[in-house]
Amino acid sequence: MASGQTGWRTWWVKRRWYERNRRPLRRWRLARHAARGGFFVRMPVEGELLEALDEGRLRIGEGTLLEPGCWLTLAPRARIEIGAGCFLNRNVMIAAHERVTIGDHTMFANGCFVGDAEHRYDDPTKPITWQGFTSKGPVAIGANCWFGVNCVVTSGVSVGDRCVIGANSVVNRDVPDATIAAGAPAKPIREIDFAALPEG
């Protein structure tokens, strides 16, 4: 009987944490932040959005849209900055250990992941889930970028302005401005020649 009570207690604690953004008051508070900031969040969303907005550690630009299933998670002192006019499609996850910045009008297709840290796995005496994180530094993504379905951006990476990242790519090194890159790991394919693009 005692083990059953312990199990239910654990379940209840986890439910209160992971399902908290479904509470009507929290949804209303998120909507108030969005209305004041001129962005829009389609429910449900996951993570510490409300806490980070309340504390000024999450900034979302005017006109930005978060589709259902987006998950923003931040360490206690981490920051996420998302520019104006961005589009985060369904099930995009941004995980900040220190800092993730995204420029204006950048678009993420479904299932993308951006994170500035990785799980440690180097201590054989501890479960991986207890080992914490390691990071190569913040992530900076420029303006007017397009990330295809299921892209991953790892820690310490800088992606320039007006880049296109192909679907299922793993970006683990810097990408210069105006570059099309793809692959796992992502490699530059070519520079974008804006003068050669047709008008309209």
C-alpha positions in Angstrom: 0.0 0.0 0.0 2.8 2.4 0.9 4.5 1.9 -2.5 1.2 2.6 -4.2 0.9 5.9 -2.3 4.4 6.8 -3.2 3.7 6.0 -6.9 0.6 8.2 -6.9 2.5 11.0 -5.1 5.2 10.9 -7.7 2.6 10.9 -10.5 0.8 13.9 -9.0 4.0 15.9 -8.6 5.0 15.2 -12.3 1.5 16.0 -13.5 1.4 19.3 -11.7 4.8 20.2 -13.3 4.3 18.9 -16.9 0.6 19.8 -17.3 0.8 23.2 -15.6 0.4 25.2 -18.9 -3.0 23.7 -19.3 -4.4 25.4 -16.3 -6.8 28.2 -17.2 -5.1 30.9 -15.2 -1.7 30.2 -16.7 -3.2 30.1 -20.2 -4.8 33.5 -19.5 -1.5 34.9 -18.2 0.4 33.6 -21.3 -2.3 35.2 -23.5 -1.8 38.5 -21.7 1.9 38.5 -22.3 1.3 37.7 -26.0 -1.3 40.5 -26.4 1.0 43.0 -24.8 4.0 41.8 -26.9 2.1 41.5 -30.2 2.9 37.8 -30.7 0.6 34.8 -30.6 1.0 31.4 -28.9 -1.3 28.5 -30.1 -2.0 26.1 -27.3 -0.9 23.7 -26.0 2.7 24.7 -25.4 5.3 23.1 -23.1 8.0 24.4 -20.8 8.8 27.5 -18.8 7.3 30.1 -21.1 5.3 31.8 -18.4 8.0 31.9 -15.8 10.6 33.2 -18.3 8.2 35.9 -19.6 7.4 37.0 -16.1 11.1 37.2 -15.2 12.2 38.9 -18.5 14.4 36.0 -19.5 12.2 35.2 -22.6 11.6 37.8 -25.3 9.4 37.2 -28.2 9.1 39.8 -31.0 6.0 41.3 -32.5 4.2 39.2 -35.1 5.9 35.9 -34.1 3.8 32.8 -34.0 4.3 29.6 -31.9 2.3 26.7 -33.2 0.9 24.0 -30.9 3.4 21.6 -29.3 6.3 24.1 -29.2 8.5 23.6 -26.1 10.7 26.3 -24.7 12.8 25.2 -21.7 15.3 27.4 -19.9 17.8 26.8 -17.1 17.2 29.1 -14.1 19.4 32.0 -15.4 19.2 31.2 -19.1 17.7 33.5 -21.8 15.9 33.0 -25.1 15.4 35.9 -27.5 13.2 35.3 -30.5 12.9 38.2 -33.0 9.9 39.8 -34.7 7.9 38.0 -37.4 9.3 34.5 -36.7 7.4 31.3 -37.2 7.9 28.2 -35.0 5.9 25.4 -36.5 4.5 22.4 -34.6 6.7 20.6 -32.1 9.7 23.0 -32.3 11.8 22.8 -29.2 14.3 25.5 -28.0 16.4 24.5 -24.9 18.6 27.2 -23.3 21.3 26.4 -20.8 22.8 29.9 -21.2 21.5 31.8 -24.2 19.7 31.2 -27.5 19.0 34.1 -29.9 17.0 34.0 -33.1 16.8 36.9 -35.5 13.7 38.5 -37.1 11.6 36.6 -39.6 13.3 33.2 -39.1 11.1 30.2 -39.8 11.4 26.7 -38.3 9.5 23.8 -39.9 7.9 21.0 -37.8 10.1 19.1 -35.3 13.2 21.3 -35.2 15.4 21.4 -32.1 17.7 24.3 -31.1 19.8 23.8 -27.9 22.9 25.3 -26.4 23.9 22.3 -24.3 24.1 18.5 -24.5 23.6 15.8 -21.9 26.8 14.5 -20.3 27.5 10.8 -20.5 31.2 10.6 -19.5 30.8 9.3 -15.9 30.2 5.5 -15.9 29.2 5.5 -12.2 26.1 7.6 -12.8 23.0 7.2 -14.9 23.0 9.6 -17.9 19.9 11.3 -16.5 21.9 12.4 -13.4 25.0 13.8 -15.1 23.8 17.3 -16.1 24.9 19.2 -19.1 27.9 20.4 -21.1 28.0 23.3 -23.5 30.2 24.7 -26.2 28.6 28.1 -25.8 25.4 30.0 -26.8 23.5 29.6 -30.0 23.0 32.6 -32.4 20.7 32.3 -35.4 20.4 35.2 -37.8 17.4 36.9 -39.4 15.4 35.6 -42.4 16.5 32.0 -42.1 14.6 28.9 -43.0 15.1 25.6 -41.3 13.5 22.5 -42.9 11.7 19.7 -41.1 13.5 18.1 -38.1 16.7 20.2 -38.2 18.9 20.2 -35.1 21.2 23.1 -34.1 23.8 22.3 -31.4 25.6 24.3 -28.8 28.2 27.0 -29.8 26.9 27.4 -33.3 26.3 30.6 -35.2 24.0 30.7 -38.2 24.2 33.8 -40.3 21.4 35.9 -41.9 19.3 34.6 -44.8 20.4 31.0 -44.6 18.5 27.9 -45.7 19.1 24.7 -43.8 17.8 21.5 -45.5 15.5 19.1 -43.8 16.9 16.6 -41.3 20.2 18.5 -41.0 22.4 18.6 -37.9 24.1 22.0 -37.6 27.2 21.6 -35.4 29.4 24.2 -36.9 29.0 27.8 -38.0 27.1 28.7 -41.2 28.0 32.0 -42.9 25.4 34.5 -44.2 23.4 33.7 -47.3 24.3 30.0 -47.4 22.3 26.9 -48.2 23.5 24.0 -46.0 22.3 20.4 -45.5 23.4 17.1 -44.1 24.3 15.4 -40.8 26.6 17.1 -40.1 25.4 20.1 -42.2 27.8 21.3 -44.8 27.5 24.4 -47.1 26.1 23.5 -50.5 26.3 26.9 -52.1 25.9 30.6 -51.5 22.6 32.2 -52.4 23.0 34.6 -55.3 20.2 37.1 -54.6 20.9 39.0 -57.8 20.1 35.9 -59.9 16.8 35.2 -58.2 13.7 36.1 -60.3 11.6 39.0 -59.1 8.2 38.6 -57.5 
